[in-house]
XYZ file of C-alpha atoms in Angstrom:
388
model
C -16.138 3.670 13.934
C -18.340 0.605 14.148
C -21.074 2.117 11.956
C -18.575 2.936 9.203
C -16.898 -0.458 9.478
C -20.263 -2.152 8.903
C -20.556 -0.408 5.538
C -17.270 -2.015 4.452
C -18.511 -5.571 4.993
C -19.476 -6.232 1.335
C -15.880 -5.456 0.318
C -14.571 -7.812 3.001
C -16.888 -10.585 1.778
C -15.689 -10.076 -1.799
C -11.991 -10.000 -0.897
C -12.347 -13.018 1.403
C -13.936 -14.961 -1.453
C -10.935 -14.138 -3.626
C -8.659 -15.324 -0.802
C -10.441 -18.691 -0.529
C -10.171 -19.144 -4.284
C -6.448 -18.393 -4.241
C -5.826 -20.743 -1.297
C -7.803 -23.470 -3.045
C -5.430 -23.557 -6.018
C -2.075 -22.399 -4.638
C -2.071 -22.986 -0.862
C 1.733 -22.960 -0.725
C 1.592 -19.251 -1.568
C -0.480 -18.523 1.540
C 1.707 -15.585 2.602
C 1.158 -13.772 -0.682
C -2.559 -14.550 -0.642
C -3.055 -13.275 2.901
C -1.096 -10.108 2.164
C -3.121 -9.656 -1.018
C -6.338 -9.874 1.013
C -5.157 -7.319 3.565
C -3.658 -4.924 1.042
C -6.549 -5.459 -1.379
C -9.115 -4.573 1.258
C -7.355 -1.389 2.349
C -6.531 -0.429 -1.254
C -10.225 -0.525 -2.092
C -11.285 1.365 1.010
C -8.466 3.882 0.802
C -8.075 4.530 -2.901
C -10.928 2.764 -4.691
C -8.569 0.429 -6.538
C -8.681 -3.327 -7.027
C -5.738 -5.631 -6.389
C -6.018 -8.874 -8.324
C -2.634 -10.539 -7.983
C -0.597 -8.472 -5.520
C 2.106 -8.107 -8.179
C 0.837 -4.766 -9.477
C 3.502 -2.039 -9.479
C 1.666 0.234 -7.052
C 1.113 -2.678 -4.692
C 4.784 -3.690 -4.778
C 5.778 -0.103 -4.047
C 3.396 0.386 -1.162
C 4.192 -3.012 0.366
C 7.875 -2.077 0.182
C 7.002 1.051 2.145
C 5.042 -1.042 4.660
C 7.951 -3.398 5.316
C 10.326 -0.438 5.537
C 8.165 1.188 8.206
C 8.062 -2.058 10.181
C 11.858 -2.199 10.042
C 12.704 1.402 10.920
C 10.010 1.655 13.621
C 11.462 -1.266 15.566
C 12.974 -0.067 18.870
C 16.737 0.031 18.535
C 16.745 -0.125 14.753
C 19.096 2.867 14.758
C 21.773 3.856 17.224
C 20.055 7.211 17.697
C 17.197 5.330 19.423
C 19.624 4.563 22.250
C 21.677 7.761 22.084
C 19.295 10.629 21.183
C 22.165 13.108 21.265
C 23.108 11.794 17.805
C 20.190 13.829 16.472
C 22.461 16.854 16.884
C 24.798 15.597 14.147
C 24.556 17.372 10.791
C 23.031 15.296 8.033
C 26.329 14.812 6.212
C 27.737 13.148 9.357
C 24.606 11.103 10.137
C 23.943 8.193 7.729
C 20.645 7.450 9.491
C 19.373 10.945 8.638
C 20.360 10.466 5.017
C 18.625 7.101 4.781
C 15.458 8.216 6.544
C 15.304 11.357 4.416
C 15.442 9.229 1.291
C 12.802 6.829 2.608
C 10.510 9.723 3.529
C 10.843 11.126 0.009
C 9.923 7.747 -1.509
C 6.957 7.330 0.823
C 5.575 10.818 0.263
C 5.994 10.497 -3.507
C 3.926 7.313 -3.504
C 1.200 8.800 -1.309
C 1.028 11.875 -3.543
C 0.667 9.702 -6.636
C -2.201 7.739 -5.112
C -3.922 10.965 -4.100
C -3.396 12.495 -7.544
C -4.952 9.415 -9.153
C -8.130 9.864 -7.121
C -8.145 13.617 -7.763
C -7.997 13.007 -11.519
C -10.718 10.350 -11.328
C -12.928 12.845 -9.508
C -12.408 15.356 -12.328
C -13.333 12.645 -14.836
C -16.397 11.660 -12.798
C -15.082 8.121 -12.335
C -13.878 8.110 -8.727
C -15.550 5.481 -6.510
C -16.245 6.341 -2.902
C -13.080 5.871 -0.851
C -11.182 7.492 2.013
C -9.001 9.571 -0.328
C -12.049 10.949 -2.096
C -13.659 11.757 1.252
C -10.579 13.743 2.235
C -10.437 15.658 -1.053
C -14.145 16.493 -0.876
C -13.870 17.744 2.713
C -10.313 19.081 2.823
C -11.319 22.585 3.929
C -13.341 21.157 6.823
C -10.469 18.942 7.962
C -7.921 21.761 7.814
C -5.190 19.508 6.444
C -2.736 20.187 3.663
C -2.751 17.853 0.624
C 0.380 16.096 1.905
C -1.086 15.677 5.393
C -4.222 14.158 3.872
C -2.131 11.878 1.683
C -0.312 10.684 4.791
C -3.501 10.106 6.760
C -4.802 7.651 4.152
C -1.383 6.244 3.300
C -0.496 5.424 6.884
C -3.887 3.773 7.382
C -2.843 1.448 4.582
C 0.530 0.873 6.233
C -1.150 -0.050 9.503
C -3.752 -2.378 8.021
C -1.962 -4.092 5.159
C 0.370 -6.339 7.139
C -1.226 -6.812 10.526
C -4.313 -8.803 9.508
C -2.182 -11.036 7.298
C 0.280 -11.644 10.143
C -2.528 -12.588 12.540
C -3.961 -15.025 9.998
C -0.564 -16.664 9.549
C -0.475 -17.241 13.308
C -3.983 -18.711 13.079
C -2.767 -21.220 10.472
C 0.162 -22.081 12.738
C -2.233 -22.636 15.654
C -4.422 -24.962 13.594
C -1.401 -27.008 12.515
C -0.419 -27.551 16.142
C -3.917 -27.885 17.608
C -6.089 -30.111 15.374
C -8.559 -30.653 18.230
C -9.394 -26.959 18.198
C -9.735 -27.016 14.435
C -12.245 -29.852 14.760
C -14.190 -27.974 17.450
C -14.158 -24.843 15.313
C -15.400 -26.693 12.249
C -18.125 -28.444 14.206
C -19.551 -25.141 15.432
C -19.451 -23.649 11.931
C -21.086 -26.715 10.380
C -23.927 -26.658 12.919
C -24.593 -22.936 12.613
C -23.859 -22.323 8.930
C -24.448 -25.721 7.338
C -22.977 -27.067 4.133
C -24.897 -25.095 1.515
C -23.623 -21.589 2.205
C -20.425 -19.964 3.403
C -20.115 -18.155 6.753
C -21.144 -14.514 6.667
C -21.272 -11.621 9.098
C -24.847 -12.529 10.046
C -23.538 -15.768 11.555
C -21.000 -14.150 13.899
C -23.221 -13.773 17.012
C -23.746 -17.555 16.894
C -20.070 -18.456 16.392
C -18.406 -17.800 19.771
C -15.705 -20.400 19.087
C -14.691 -18.520 15.941
C -14.365 -15.308 17.937
C -12.543 -17.124 20.750
C -10.007 -18.581 18.316
C -9.403 -15.103 16.878
C -8.900 -13.551 20.298
C -6.707 -16.381 21.548
C -4.555 -16.151 18.422
C -3.922 -12.457 19.109
C -3.127 -13.227 22.763
C -0.926 -16.237 22.000
C 1.030 -14.567 19.198
C 0.524 -10.772 19.338
C 1.372 -9.059 16.056
C 2.955 -6.037 17.719
C 4.647 -8.018 20.454
C 6.570 -5.098 21.948
C 3.695 -2.665 21.818
C 3.549 0.815 20.301
C 5.418 3.506 22.237
C 3.384 6.199 23.978
C 4.791 9.449 25.363
C 3.620 10.763 28.719
C 2.069 14.230 28.487
C 2.453 14.784 32.248
C 4.360 13.391 35.241
C 3.080 10.063 36.552
C 3.847 7.446 39.193
C 3.472 3.722 38.529
C 4.079 1.169 41.305
C 6.154 3.745 43.154
C 8.274 4.594 40.105
C 8.281 8.282 39.134
C 7.938 8.841 35.388
C 8.456 12.414 34.165
C 6.482 13.965 31.322
C 8.020 13.070 27.972
C 8.924 9.515 29.015
C 8.411 6.908 26.280
C 6.377 3.955 27.517
C 6.165 0.610 25.728
C 3.210 -1.575 26.662
C 4.877 -4.975 26.372
C 2.115 -6.982 24.725
C 3.996 -10.246 25.052
C 4.227 -9.880 28.824
C 0.704 -8.506 29.249
C -0.724 -11.472 27.363
C 1.176 -13.898 29.574
C 0.004 -12.725 32.976
C -0.596 -16.132 34.646
C -3.243 -14.723 37.016
C -5.396 -13.617 34.098
C -4.299 -16.306 31.631
C -3.587 -19.616 33.416
C -1.015 -21.705 31.551
C -0.365 -18.712 29.304
C 1.961 -20.409 26.807
C -0.798 -22.807 25.735
C -3.115 -21.931 22.855
C -6.463 -22.392 24.585
C -9.563 -20.593 23.222
C -11.575 -22.205 26.037
C -10.320 -19.425 28.318
C -12.812 -17.144 26.540
C -15.657 -19.691 26.415
C -15.858 -21.495 29.759
C -16.873 -19.976 33.124
C -13.975 -21.452 35.131
C -11.524 -19.065 33.443
C -11.068 -15.485 34.705
C -11.417 -14.095 31.162
C -14.886 -15.579 30.566
C -17.726 -13.131 29.935
C -21.365 -13.449 28.974
C -23.402 -13.457 26.789
C -21.601 -15.583 24.241
C -23.577 -13.905 21.469
C -21.440 -10.824 22.184
C -18.341 -12.172 23.920
C -15.587 -12.964 23.283
C -14.856 -9.819 21.319
C -11.598 -8.091 20.496
C -13.094 -4.653 21.000
C -10.714 -2.677 23.232
C -8.463 -5.710 23.525
C -4.875 -4.801 24.423
C -3.652 -6.154 21.070
C -4.974 -2.941 19.505
C -3.298 -0.530 21.897
C -4.687 1.818 24.494
C -6.414 5.139 25.103
C -6.660 7.841 22.481
C -4.016 6.097 20.379
C -5.872 2.802 20.118
C -5.834 1.330 16.602
C -8.362 3.254 14.459
C -8.859 0.182 12.265
C -9.850 -2.078 15.145
C -13.447 -2.510 13.942
C -12.354 -3.398 10.419
C -9.701 -5.809 11.702
C -12.175 -7.575 13.965
C -14.615 -8.164 11.142
C -11.860 -9.347 8.800
C -10.372 -11.812 11.265
C -13.736 -13.254 12.298
C -14.835 -13.687 8.696
C -11.543 -15.140 7.485
C -11.195 -17.641 10.331
C -14.785 -18.811 9.844
C -14.473 -19.110 6.072
C -11.068 -20.788 6.064
C -12.211 -23.324 8.676
C -15.459 -23.955 6.748
C -13.578 -24.553 3.498
C -10.324 -26.283 4.416
C -8.677 -28.930 6.538
C -5.274 -27.763 7.765
C -2.651 -30.262 8.902
C 1.062 -30.903 9.084
C 2.708 -31.710 5.777
C 4.367 -35.064 5.223
C 7.647 -35.888 3.526
C 8.161 -38.460 0.746
C 8.232 -41.247 3.350
C 4.941 -40.199 4.887
C 6.438 -38.721 8.035
C 5.054 -35.484 9.459
C 7.264 -32.458 8.876
C 7.935 -30.708 12.167
C 6.714 -27.109 12.494
C 8.350 -24.843 15.099
C 6.034 -23.368 17.704
C 7.916 -20.096 17.538
C 10.033 -19.168 14.542
C 8.968 -15.599 13.851
C 10.323 -12.597 12.013
C 11.783 -9.786 14.074
C 10.674 -6.183 13.901
C 7.892 -3.824 14.881
C 5.262 -6.292 13.653
C 6.038 -10.003 13.640
C 4.709 -13.051 11.833
C 5.715 -16.726 11.578
C 8.411 -17.426 9.050
C 7.237 -19.661 6.186
C 6.381 -23.171 7.325
C 5.195 -26.307 5.529
C 1.622 -27.502 6.026
C -1.201 -29.087 4.044
C -4.382 -27.209 3.209
C -7.068 -29.107 1.339
C -10.735 -28.503 0.633
C -12.956 -30.405 3.041
C -15.102 -31.619 0.149
C -15.513 -31.226 -3.599
C -18.836 -29.485 -2.964
C -17.152 -26.803 -0.885
C -14.485 -26.304 -3.550
C -17.175 -25.861 -6.212
C -19.042 -23.389 -4.006
C -15.898 -21.299 -3.629
C -15.392 -21.341 -7.406
C -18.999 -20.323 -8.021
C -18.827 -17.564 -5.396
C -15.683 -16.230 -7.059
C -17.368 -16.078 -10.479
C -20.363 -14.288 -8.999
C -18.128 -11.863 -7.104
C -16.199 -10.909 -10.227
C -19.406 -10.494 -12.231
C -20.950 -8.182 -9.663
C -17.812 -6.267 -8.728
C -18.095 -2.617 -9.846
C -14.307 -2.239 -9.638
C -13.494 -5.446 -11.507
C -12.014 -3.592 -14.453
C -9.982 -1.141 -12.398
């Protein structure tokens, strides 16, 4: 909920500061840094643990689970997706059942371990407030078994750890290809925020271009391009087509986001469609809109993404802070020629992200670099979980 998401903002500020610091010194490792931000944020919120490098054993294990889920959840990943009758095969004749049984065992074992860690910390009086602790303290009220509770928190991590990072990688790709929009974005941030402090959540109502760039990135390169399947609970008719109860429906995000009546010239990255009145997607006031609340990128109905409010705050803050700190441009080879970057060279799967690409990311000034360094020192000094 929005009220709960607001309480997480200090953690997002801290983790975003760590991200800027990492990008400042090792920009070529941007994928790892973005995944560390996403996983670090959810690890804190979910389990009260700090991720410093992303190489910690628990992090490697849970990220392996995340990538496994993205692979096996992709439509058509297994033949049984096309021929459901294969579910009738006994396990010893069905390799997919054997593999998925093994993967489930690995996943549940990890989620149990994370829950047990918090349970022990509660006994020792050292458990910080986190989602796992909330579950354990209120388990009787929720009516869930320990394993069900472990899965609730664990799958929230799975959903949030990769998606924000993937969206930010598409943002970097957009900035490489559209320097004019980077300049417009930076101009707005410089006017509103200035040079002596970094963007914060208090600035967001006055940064409509930041929010427009975030929303356009999600439209231009949706993370879950094929949508999440929904199952009809009753018979329905759509455009004269009868759909019986039990039908699986995929909301094709790629197609929805390219409706030319709603999004003129849909293949073009154009945040102006959210900022200027001549576009059908424009809404006022610009202190509120554009917003990604209830945007199709997060799904629909009762099954809309429960982390939508957290994701919105993360993306707005990260885009503003990265644009405030860095200039992003195409890399150049040893002869000074720009290295071409494909407009679309993405991974395949349930969630997608651009494959690694070369680009330059440099601090806009020495003063900004020093401010990031100072903010990082202050964050580590004041972080109650710094030693965990």
